[in-house]
Structure formats: C-alpha cells, structure tokens
Coordinates of N, CA and C in Angstrom, one line a residue:
Chain A
M1 N 1.0 -18.9 -9.3 CA 0.0 -18.2 -8.6 C -0.6 -19.1 -7.5
N2 N -0.5 -18.7 -6.3 CA -1.0 -19.6 -5.2 C -2.2 -18.8 -4.5
I3 N -2.8 -19.5 -3.6 CA -4.0 -19.0 -2.9 C -3.7 -17.8 -2.1
F4 N -2.5 -17.7 -1.5 CA -2.2 -16.6 -0.6 C -2.0 -15.3 -1.5
R5 N -1.4 -15.5 -2.6 CA -1.1 -14.4 -3.6 C -2.5 -13.9 -4.1
I6 N -3.4 -14.7 -4.5 CA -4.7 -14.3 -5.0 C -5.4 -13.6 -3.9
L7 N -5.5 -14.2 -2.7 CA -6.2 -13.5 -1.7 C -5.6 -12.2 -1.3
G8 N -4.3 -12.1 -1.4 CA -3.5 -10.9 -1.1 C -3.9 -9.8 -2.1
D9 N -3.9 -10.2 -3.3 CA -4.3 -9.2 -4.4 C -5.7 -8.7 -4.2
V10 N -6.6 -9.7 -3.9 CA -8.0 -9.4 -3.7 C -8.2 -8.4 -2.5
S11 N -7.5 -8.7 -1.4 CA -7.7 -7.8 -0.3 C -7.1 -6.4 -0.5
H12 N -6.0 -6.4 -1.3 CA -5.5 -5.1 -1.7 C -6.5 -4.3 -2.5
L13 N -7.1 -5.0 -3.5 CA -8.1 -4.3 -4.3 C -9.3 -3.9 -3.5
L14 N -9.7 -4.8 -2.6 CA -10.9 -4.5 -1.8 C -10.6 -3.3 -0.9
A15 N -9.4 -3.2 -0.4 CA -9.0 -2.0 0.5 C -9.2 -0.7 -0.3
M16 N -8.7 -0.7 -1.5 CA -8.8 0.5 -2.3 C -10.2 0.9 -2.7
I17 N -11.0 -0.2 -3.0 CA -12.4 0.0 -3.3 C -13.2 0.5 -2.1
I18 N -12.9 0.0 -0.9 CA -13.6 0.4 0.3 C -13.3 1.9 0.5
L19 N -12.1 2.3 0.3 CA -11.7 3.7 0.5 C -12.5 4.6 -0.5
L20 N -12.5 4.2 -1.7 CA -13.2 5.0 -2.7 C -14.7 5.1 -2.4
V21 N -15.3 3.9 -2.0 CA -16.7 3.9 -1.7 C -17.0 4.8 -0.5
K22 N -16.1 4.8 0.5 CA -16.3 5.6 1.7 C -16.3 7.1 1.3
I23 N -15.4 7.5 0.5 CA -15.3 8.9 0.1 C -16.5 9.3 -0.8
W24 N -16.8 8.4 -1.7 CA -17.9 8.7 -2.7 C -19.2 8.8 -2.0
R25 N -19.5 7.8 -1.1 CA -20.8 7.8 -0.4 C -21.0 9.0 0.5
S26 N -19.9 9.2 1.3 CA -20.1 10.3 2.3 C -19.7 11.7 1.7
K27 N -19.3 11.7 0.5 CA -18.8 12.9 -0.2 C -17.8 13.6 0.7
S28 N -17.0 12.8 1.4 CA -16.0 13.4 2.3 C -14.8 12.6 2.4
C29 N -13.7 13.2 2.6 CA -12.4 12.4 2.8 C -11.9 12.7 4.2
A30 N -12.8 13.1 5.1 CA -12.4 13.4 6.5 C -11.7 12.1 7.1
G31 N -10.6 12.4 7.8 CA -9.9 11.2 8.4 C -9.0 10.5 7.6
I32 N -8.9 10.8 6.3 CA -8.0 10.1 5.3 C -6.8 11.0 5.1
S33 N -5.7 10.4 5.2 CA -4.4 11.1 4.9 C -4.2 11.2 3.4
G34 N -4.2 12.4 2.9 CA -3.9 12.6 1.5 C -2.5 12.3 1.1
K35 N -1.6 12.5 2.1 CA -0.2 12.2 1.9 C 0.0 10.8 1.7
S36 N -0.6 9.9 2.5 CA -0.4 8.4 2.3 C -0.9 8.1 0.9
Q37 N -2.0 8.7 0.5 CA -2.6 8.3 -0.9 C -1.7 8.8 -2.0
I38 N -1.0 10.0 -1.8 CA -0.1 10.4 -2.8 C 1.1 9.4 -2.9
L39 N 1.6 9.0 -1.7 CA 2.7 8.0 -1.7 C 2.3 6.7 -2.4
F40 N 1.0 6.2 -2.1 CA 0.6 5.0 -2.8 C 0.6 5.2 -4.3
A41 N 0.1 6.4 -4.8 CA 0.1 6.7 -6.2 C 1.5 6.7 -6.8
L42 N 2.4 7.2 -6.0 CA 3.8 7.2 -6.4 C 4.4 5.8 -6.4
V43 N 4.0 5.0 -5.4 CA 4.4 3.6 -5.3 C 4.1 2.8 -6.6
F44 N 2.8 2.9 -7.0 CA 2.3 2.2 -8.2 C 3.0 2.8 -9.5
T45 N 3.1 4.1 -9.5 CA 3.7 4.7 -10.7 C 5.1 4.2 -11.0
T46 N 5.9 4.2 -9.9 CA 7.3 3.8 -10.0 C 7.5 2.3 -10.2
R47 N 6.5 1.5 -9.7 CA 6.7 0.1 -9.7 C 6.2 -0.5 -11.0
Y48 N 5.1 0.1 -11.6 CA 4.5 -0.5 -12.8 C 5.0 0.0 -14.1
L49 N 6.2 0.6 -14.1 CA 6.8 1.1 -15.4 C 7.1 -0.1 -16.3
D50 N 7.2 -1.3 -15.7 CA 7.4 -2.5 -16.6 C 6.2 -2.8 -17.4
L51 N 5.1 -2.1 -17.2 CA 4.0 -2.3 -18.1 C 4.4 -1.9 -19.5
F52 N 5.3 -1.0 -19.7 CA 5.8 -0.5 -21.0 C 6.9 -1.4 -21.6
T53 N 7.5 -2.2 -20.7 CA 8.7 -2.9 -21.2 C 8.5 -4.4 -21.4
I54 N 7.6 -5.0 -20.7 CA 7.4 -6.5 -20.7 C 6.0 -6.9 -20.5
F55 N 5.6 -7.9 -21.2 CA 4.2 -8.5 -20.9 C 4.4 -9.7 -20.1
I56 N 3.7 -9.8 -18.9 CA 3.8 -10.9 -18.1 C 2.5 -11.8 -18.2
S57 N 1.4 -11.2 -18.0 CA 0.1 -12.0 -18.2 C -1.0 -10.9 -18.2
V58 N -2.2 -11.4 -18.7 CA -3.3 -10.5 -18.8 C -3.7 -10.1 -17.4
Y59 N -3.7 -11.0 -16.4 CA -4.0 -10.7 -15.0 C -3.1 -9.6 -14.5
N60 N -1.8 -9.8 -14.7 CA -0.8 -8.9 -14.2 C -1.0 -7.5 -14.8
T61 N -1.2 -7.4 -16.1 CA -1.4 -6.1 -16.7 C -2.7 -5.4 -16.2
V62 N -3.8 -6.2 -16.2 CA -5.1 -5.6 -15.8 C -5.0 -5.1 -14.4
M63 N -4.5 -5.9 -13.5 CA -4.4 -5.5 -12.1 C -3.5 -4.3 -11.9
K64 N -2.4 -4.3 -12.6 CA -1.5 -3.1 -12.4 C -2.3 -1.8 -12.9
V65 N -3.0 -1.9 -14.0 CA -3.7 -0.8 -14.5 C -4.8 -0.4 -13.5
I66 N -5.6 -1.4 -13.0 CA -6.6 -1.0 -12.0 C -6.1 -0.4 -10.8
F67 N -4.9 -0.9 -10.3 CA -4.3 -0.3 -9.1 C -3.9 1.2 -9.3
L68 N -3.3 1.4 -10.5 CA -2.9 2.7 -10.8 C -4.1 3.7 -10.9
V69 N -5.2 3.2 -11.6 CA -6.3 4.1 -11.8 C -7.0 4.4 -10.4
C70 N -7.1 3.3 -9.6 CA -7.7 3.5 -8.2 C -6.9 4.6 -7.4
A71 N -5.6 4.4 -7.5 CA -4.7 5.3 -6.7 C -4.9 6.8 -7.1
Y72 N -4.9 7.0 -8.5 CA -5.1 8.3 -8.9 C -6.5 8.9 -8.7
I73 N -7.5 8.1 -8.8 CA -8.9 8.6 -8.5 C -8.9 9.0 -7.1
T74 N -8.3 8.2 -6.2 CA -8.4 8.5 -4.8 C -7.7 9.9 -4.5
V75 N -6.5 10.1 -5.1 CA -5.8 11.4 -4.9 C -6.7 12.5 -5.5
Y76 N -7.3 12.3 -6.6 CA -8.1 13.3 -7.2 C -9.3 13.7 -6.3
M77 N -9.9 12.6 -5.7 CA -11.1 12.8 -4.8 C -10.6 13.7 -3.6
I78 N -9.4 13.4 -3.1 CA -9.0 14.1 -1.9 C -8.6 15.5 -2.1
Y79 N -7.8 15.7 -3.2 CA -7.2 17.1 -3.4 C -8.0 17.9 -4.4
M80 N -9.0 17.3 -5.1 CA -9.7 18.1 -6.1 C -11.2 18.1 -5.7
K81 N -11.9 16.9 -6.0 CA -13.3 16.9 -5.9 C -13.9 17.2 -4.5
F82 N -13.3 16.6 -3.5 CA -13.8 16.8 -2.1 C -12.8 17.5 -1.2
H83 N -12.0 18.3 -1.8 CA -10.8 18.9 -1.1 C -11.3 19.8 0.1
K84 N -12.5 20.2 0.1 CA -13.0 21.0 1.2 C -13.2 20.2 2.5
T85 N -13.4 18.9 2.3 CA -13.6 18.0 3.4 C -12.3 17.4 3.9
F86 N -11.2 17.7 3.2 CA -9.9 17.1 3.6 C -9.3 17.8 4.8
D87 N -9.0 17.0 5.8 CA -8.5 17.5 7.1 C -7.0 17.8 7.0
R88 N -6.7 18.9 6.3 CA -5.3 19.2 6.0 C -4.4 19.4 7.3
E89 N -5.1 20.0 8.3 CA -4.4 20.3 9.6 C -3.8 19.1 10.2
H90 N -4.6 18.0 10.2 CA -4.1 16.8 10.9 C -3.2 15.9 10.0
D91 N -3.2 16.2 8.7 CA -2.3 15.4 7.8 C -0.9 16.1 7.7
S92 N -0.3 16.1 8.9 CA 0.9 17.0 9.0 C 2.2 16.2 9.0
F93 N 2.2 14.9 8.6 CA 3.4 14.1 8.6 C 4.4 14.7 7.5
R94 N 5.7 14.8 7.9 CA 6.7 15.3 7.0 C 7.1 14.3 6.0
L95 N 6.7 14.4 4.8 CA 7.0 13.4 3.8 C 8.5 13.2 3.5
E96 N 9.3 14.3 3.7 CA 10.7 14.2 3.4 C 11.4 13.2 4.3
F97 N 10.8 13.0 5.5 CA 11.4 12.1 6.4 C 11.3 10.6 5.9
L98 N 10.4 10.4 5.0 CA 10.2 9.1 4.4 C 11.0 9.1 3.0
L99 N 10.7 10.1 2.2 CA 11.2 10.1 0.9 C 12.8 10.1 0.8
V100 N 13.4 10.9 1.7 CA 14.9 11.0 1.6 C 15.6 9.7 1.9
P101 N 15.2 9.0 3.0 CA 15.9 7.7 3.3 C 15.5 6.7 2.3
V102 N 14.3 6.6 1.9 CA 13.8 5.6 0.9 C 14.5 5.8 -0.4
T103 N 14.7 7.0 -0.9 CA 15.4 7.3 -2.1 C 16.9 6.8 -2.0
G104 N 17.5 7.2 -0.9 CA 18.9 6.9 -0.7 C 19.1 5.4 -0.6
L105 N 18.2 4.7 0.1 CA 18.3 3.2 0.3 C 18.1 2.5 -1.1
S106 N 17.2 3.0 -1.9 CA 17.0 2.3 -3.2 C 18.2 2.5 -4.1
F107 N 19.0 3.5 -4.0 CA 20.2 3.6 -4.7 C 21.3 2.7 -4.2
L108 N 21.3 2.5 -2.9 CA 22.3 1.7 -2.2 C 22.1 0.2 -2.3
E109 N 20.8 -0.2 -2.1 CA 20.5 -1.6 -2.0 C 19.4 -2.0 -3.0
N110 N 19.9 -2.5 -4.2 CA 19.0 -2.9 -5.2 C 19.5 -4.2 -5.9
H111 N 18.7 -4.7 -6.8 CA 19.1 -5.9 -7.5 C 20.1 -5.6 -8.7
S112 N 19.9 -4.5 -9.3 CA 20.8 -4.0 -10.3 C 20.7 -2.5 -10.5
F113 N 21.8 -1.9 -10.8 CA 21.8 -0.4 -10.9 C 21.3 0.1 -12.2
T114 N 20.0 -0.2 -12.5 CA 19.4 0.4 -13.7 C 18.2 1.2 -13.3
P115 N 17.8 2.2 -14.2 CA 16.7 3.1 -13.8 C 15.5 2.3 -13.3
L116 N 15.0 1.4 -14.2 CA 13.8 0.6 -13.8 C 13.9 -0.1 -12.5
E117 N 15.0 -0.7 -12.3 CA 15.2 -1.6 -11.1 C 15.3 -0.7 -9.9
I118 N 16.0 0.5 -10.0 CA 16.1 1.4 -8.9 C 14.7 1.9 -8.5
L119 N 13.9 2.3 -9.6 CA 12.5 2.8 -9.3 C 11.7 1.7 -8.7
W120 N 11.8 0.4 -9.1 CA 11.1 -0.7 -8.5 C 11.4 -0.8 -7.1
T121 N 12.7 -0.8 -6.8 CA 13.2 -0.9 -5.4 C 12.7 0.3 -4.6
F122 N 12.7 1.5 -5.1 CA 12.2 2.7 -4.5 C 10.7 2.4 -4.1
S123 N 9.9 1.9 -5.0 CA 8.5 1.6 -4.8 C 8.3 0.6 -3.7
I124 N 9.1 -0.4 -3.6 CA 9.0 -1.4 -2.6 C 9.3 -0.8 -1.2
Y125 N 10.4 -0.1 -1.1 CA 10.7 0.6 0.2 C 9.7 1.6 0.6
L126 N 9.2 2.4 -0.4 CA 8.3 3.4 -0.1 C 6.9 2.8 0.3
E127 N 6.5 1.7 -0.3 CA 5.2 1.1 0.1 C 5.3 0.7 1.6
S128 N 6.5 0.2 2.0 CA 6.5 -0.3 3.4 C 6.3 0.8 4.4
V129 N 6.5 2.0 4.0 CA 6.3 3.1 5.0 C 5.1 4.1 4.6
A130 N 4.5 3.8 3.4 CA 3.5 4.8 2.9 C 2.3 5.0 3.8
I131 N 2.0 4.0 4.6 CA 0.8 4.1 5.5 C 1.1 5.0 6.7
L132 N 2.4 5.3 7.0 CA 2.7 6.0 8.2 C 2.0 7.4 8.4
P133 N 1.9 8.2 7.3 CA 1.1 9.4 7.5 C -0.3 9.2 7.9
Q134 N -0.9 8.1 7.4 CA -2.3 7.8 7.8 C -2.4 7.3 9.3
L135 N -1.5 6.5 9.7 CA -1.4 6.0 11.1 C -1.1 7.2 12.0
F136 N -0.2 8.1 11.6 CA 0.1 9.3 12.3 C -1.1 10.2 12.5
M137 N -1.9 10.3 11.4 CA -3.1 11.1 11.5 C -4.1 10.6 12.5
I138 N -4.3 9.2 12.5 CA -5.2 8.6 13.4 C -4.7 8.8 14.9
S139 N -3.4 8.7 15.1 CA -2.9 8.8 16.4 C -3.0 10.3 16.9
K140 N -3.0 11.2 15.9 CA -3.1 12.6 16.3 C -4.6 13.0 16.6
T141 N -5.5 12.5 15.8 CA -6.9 12.8 16.1 C -7.5 11.9 17.2
G142 N -6.8 10.7 17.4 CA -7.2 9.8 18.4 C -8.4 8.9 18.0
E143 N -8.9 9.0 16.8 CA -10.0 8.1 16.4 C -10.0 7.9 14.9
A144 N -10.8 6.9 14.5 CA -10.9 6.6 13.0 C -12.3 6.1 12.8
E145 N -12.9 6.5 11.7 CA -14.2 6.0 11.3 C -14.1 4.5 11.1
T146 N -15.2 3.8 11.4 CA -15.1 2.3 11.2 C -14.7 1.9 9.8
I147 N -15.3 2.6 8.8 CA -15.0 2.2 7.4 C -13.5 2.4 7.1
T148 N -12.9 3.4 7.7 CA -11.5 3.7 7.5 C -10.7 2.5 8.1
T149 N -11.2 2.0 9.2 CA -10.4 0.9 9.9 C -10.6 -0.4 9.0
H150 N -11.7 -0.6 8.3 CA -11.9 -1.7 7.4 C -10.8 -1.6 6.3
Y151 N -10.7 -0.4 5.8 CA -9.7 -0.1 4.7 C -8.3 -0.5 5.2
L152 N -7.9 0.0 6.4 CA -6.6 -0.3 6.9 C -6.4 -1.8 7.1
F153 N -7.5 -2.5 7.6 CA -7.4 -3.9 7.9 C -7.1 -4.7 6.6
F154 N -7.8 -4.4 5.5 CA -7.5 -5.1 4.2 C -6.2 -4.8 3.6
L155 N -5.8 -3.5 3.8 CA -4.5 -3.1 3.3 C -3.3 -3.8 4.1
G156 N -3.5 -4.0 5.4 CA -2.5 -4.8 6.2 C -2.6 -6.3 5.9
L157 N -3.8 -6.8 5.7 CA -4.0 -8.2 5.4 C -3.3 -8.6 4.1
Y158 N -3.4 -7.6 3.1 CA -2.8 -7.9 1.8 C -1.3 -8.2 2.0
R159 N -0.6 -7.4 2.8 CA 0.9 -7.6 2.9 C 1.2 -8.8 3.7
A160 N 0.3 -9.1 4.7 CA 0.5 -10.3 5.5 C 0.3 -11.6 4.7
L161 N -0.7 -11.5 3.7 CA -0.9 -12.6 2.8 C 0.3 -12.8 1.8
Y162 N 0.9 -11.7 1.5 CA 2.0 -11.8 0.6 C 3.2 -12.5 1.3
L163 N 3.3 -12.3 2.6 CA 4.3 -13.0 3.4 C 4.1 -14.5 3.3
A164 N 2.9 -14.9 3.4 CA 2.5 -16.3 3.3 C 2.9 -16.8 1.9
N165 N 2.5 -15.9 0.9 CA 2.8 -16.2 -0.5 C 4.3 -16.5 -0.7
W166 N 5.2 -15.6 -0.1 CA 6.6 -15.8 -0.3 C 7.2 -17.0 0.4
I167 N 6.6 -17.4 1.6 CA 7.0 -18.6 2.2 C 6.6 -19.8 1.3
W168 N 5.4 -19.7 0.7 CA 5.0 -20.8 -0.2 C 5.9 -20.9 -1.4
R169 N 6.2 -19.7 -2.0 CA 7.0 -19.7 -3.2 C 8.4 -20.2 -2.9
Y170 N 8.9 -19.9 -1.7 CA 10.2 -20.3 -1.3 C 10.3 -21.8 -1.3
H171 N 9.3 -22.4 -0.8 CA 9.3 -23.9 -0.6 C 8.9 -24.6 -1.9
T172 N 8.1 -24.0 -2.8 CA 7.6 -24.7 -4.0 C 8.5 -24.3 -5.2
E173 N 8.9 -23.1 -5.3 CA 9.7 -22.6 -6.5 C 11.1 -22.3 -6.2
N174 N 11.5 -22.3 -4.9 CA 12.8 -21.8 -4.5 C 12.9 -20.3 -4.9
F175 N 11.8 -19.6 -5.0 CA 11.8 -18.2 -5.3 C 11.9 -17.4 -4.0
Y176 N 12.8 -16.4 -4.1 CA 13.0 -15.6 -2.9 C 13.6 -14.2 -3.3
D177 N 12.9 -13.1 -3.0 CA 13.3 -11.8 -3.3 C 13.6 -11.0 -2.0
Q178 N 14.8 -10.9 -1.7 CA 15.2 -10.4 -0.3 C 14.6 -9.0 -0.1
I179 N 14.7 -8.1 -1.1 CA 14.2 -6.7 -1.0 C 12.7 -6.7 -0.7
A180 N 12.0 -7.5 -1.4 CA 10.5 -7.5 -1.2 C 10.2 -8.2 0.1
V181 N 10.9 -9.2 0.5 CA 10.5 -9.9 1.7 C 10.8 -9.1 2.9
V182 N 12.0 -8.5 3.0 CA 12.4 -7.7 4.2 C 11.4 -6.5 4.3
S183 N 11.2 -5.8 3.2 CA 10.3 -4.6 3.2 C 8.9 -5.1 3.6
G184 N 8.5 -6.2 3.1 CA 7.1 -6.7 3.4 C 7.0 -7.0 4.8
V185 N 8.0 -7.6 5.5 CA 8.0 -7.8 6.9 C 7.8 -6.5 7.7
V186 N 8.7 -5.5 7.3 CA 8.6 -4.2 7.9 C 7.2 -3.6 7.8
Q187 N 6.7 -3.7 6.6 CA 5.4 -3.1 6.3 C 4.3 -3.8 7.2
T188 N 4.4 -5.1 7.3 CA 3.4 -5.8 8.1 C 3.5 -5.5 9.5
I189 N 4.7 -5.3 10.0 CA 4.9 -5.0 11.4 C 4.2 -3.6 11.8
F190 N 4.2 -2.7 10.9 CA 3.5 -1.4 11.1 C 2.0 -1.6 11.4
Y191 N 1.5 -2.6 10.9 CA 0.0 -2.8 11.0 C -0.3 -3.6 12.3
C192 N 0.7 -4.2 12.9 CA 0.3 -5.1 14.1 C -0.5 -4.5 15.2
D193 N 0.0 -3.3 15.6 CA -0.7 -2.5 16.6 C -2.1 -2.3 16.2
F194 N -2.3 -1.9 14.9 CA -3.6 -1.6 14.4 C -4.5 -2.9 14.4
F195 N -3.9 -4.0 13.9 CA -4.6 -5.3 13.9 C -5.2 -5.6 15.3
Y196 N -4.4 -5.4 16.3 CA -4.8 -5.6 17.7 C -6.0 -4.8 18.0
L197 N -6.0 -3.5 17.7 CA -7.1 -2.6 18.0 C -8.3 -3.0 17.2
Y198 N -8.1 -3.4 16.0 CA -9.2 -3.8 15.1 C -10.0 -5.0 15.6
V199 N -9.2 -6.0 16.1 CA -9.8 -7.2 16.6 C -10.5 -6.9 17.9
T200 N -9.8 -6.2 18.8 CA -10.4 -6.0 20.1 C -11.5 -4.9 20.2
K201 N -11.5 -4.0 19.3 CA -12.5 -3.0 19.3 C -13.5 -3.0 18.2
V202 N -13.0 -2.8 16.9 CA -13.9 -2.7 15.8 C -14.7 -3.9 15.6
L203 N -14.1 -5.1 15.7 CA -14.9 -6.3 15.4 C -15.9 -6.6 16.5
K204 N -15.8 -5.9 17.7 CA -16.8 -6.0 18.7 C -17.8 -4.9 18.7
G205 N -17.8 -4.2 17.6 CA -18.8 -3.2 17.3 C -18.5 -1.8 17.9
K206 N -17.3 -1.6 18.4 CA -16.9 -0.3 19.0 C -16.2 0.5 18.0
K207 N -16.2 1.8 18.2 CA -15.4 2.7 17.3 C -14.0 2.7 17.7
L208 N -13.1 2.8 16.7 CA -11.7 2.8 17.1 C -11.3 4.2 17.6
S209 N -11.1 4.3 18.9 CA -10.6 5.5 19.5 C -9.4 5.2 20.4
L210 N -8.4 6.0 20.4 CA -7.3 5.8 21.2 C -7.4 6.5 22.6
P211 N -6.8 5.9 23.6 CA -6.9 6.5 24.9 C -6.1 7.8 25.0
Chain B
G1 N 9.1 -15.3 -13.2 CA 9.8 -14.9 -12.0 C 9.9 -13.4 -11.9
Q2 N 10.7 -12.9 -10.9 CA 10.9 -11.5 -10.8 C 12.2 -11.1 -11.5
G3 N 12.2 -11.0 -12.8 CA 13.3 -10.6 -13.6 C 13.7 -9.2 -13.3
V4 N 14.8 -8.8 -13.9 CA 15.3 -7.4 -13.7 C 14.4 -6.4 -14.4
D5 N 13.8 -6.9 -15.5 CA 13.0 -5.9 -16.3 C 11.5 -6.2 -16.3
G6 N 11.0 -6.9 -15.3 CA 9.6 -7.1 -15.2 C 9.3 -8.0 -14.0
K7 N 8.1 -7.7 -13.3 CA 7.8 -8.4 -12.1 C 6.5 -9.1 -12.2
D8 N 6.4 -10.3 -11.7 CA 5.1 -11.0 -11.8 C 4.2 -10.7 -10.6
E9 N 4.8 -10.1 -9.5 CA 4.0 -9.8 -8.4 C 3.5 -8.3 -8.5
L10 N 2.5 -8.0 -7.7 CA 2.0 -6.7 -7.8 C 2.5 -5.8 -6.7

C-alpha cells in the first residue's frame, strides 16, 4: 500500500460521498446520469465477487463493501426515492454501445478464462467507459452544477492516482497488470478535457458551461 | 498481489 493508492481510494470514496450528499441535500438528482450510476453498480458487483472466495485484508473487504453499498444507494436515490427529479430525457446514451464491446473484449482479452476472472476483466473494461453517459449528458445540456463537477473531479483524480500507484508498484514490487493499466490510462484520458474545464472555470468560481 | 482468484486493488 503506497501513498498514491491510499489517496486514490480516498478520492474515489470522496467522489461517491459528494454525489450522495448532493442528491440528499438538494432532494434532487438533476444533472446526474442514472445510466452511469447503474454501470458503476455493475462494475462493483462484477469486480468484488472475490469477497466470497478470498480474504485479502480488513481494509480491502471494508472498502469493497462500502463502495458496493454507496453505488446501490445512489442508484436507489435516482430511480426510486428521487426519480421525479431525474432528467431521463437528457440521459439518452445507448448503453448497448458500451456493454456489447466491453463484454466481447472481456471474453477475448483476460488473464484466464474462468467466470470470476472474466467478470473482473469485464468490470475493469466497463469502469473505463462508465462515465461516458454522464459526460454525454453534460455535453447535451451544456452545463453542470458545481457540486457535480467536484464529483467528477475526484472520480477522475482517483484513476489518475491509480496510474501513479501502478508506476510505483512497477518500480518497487515489479507488479504490473496490463489489463488494469491500459484500461486505467483510457479511463483517465476521458477525464482530461473535463480536468481542463474544471481548472480553468470551476476553480475560478465560474459555473461549468459549455460554449 | 493480483491473483486469479482475488485482487488487492479496488
């Protein structure tokens, strides 16, 4: 466990908490893509099946359970509790465009052809693109609430910190997982445009709106 | 490490 990994996990957790607090305080999920949140719930569900097969550490188990619970509460908030505030019209990204290639790729390119490993690979590939419905929604409406941009910032920061973690692990432990690294790079690239807008607009006190 | 049947990363 290195500093990048810990900070990465903390910013991932922080992102999810920011989103939940935003929805809970405003009693609204306006501007949030329910589809992205369903994908994240699917990501955690398919990735953390090893909770049932192996014990790694208390930290590992507790964090996996917290992530799962947060993801499902978020989906519940959007589709059940505050569903009237959900902007269904603008959340129009076609999920099959992500799910079909990701499923196919996880069968083709994995560490071993076993159910758990294929599901883990599926979750890694899916996570790298799961934010696209949310980014698509923002590009469609042309704006995002500031708190939503904080959520996106910490979610992107988490994966960027994991990249640093992998570089660190490669040099110190000779650890290298090609599937995770390649997907992680792809995932981080999707946030670059947003990071630029976040730094040039949101951090200067302006609302994120697209021209 | 990242074994086939369990992962230490989240």
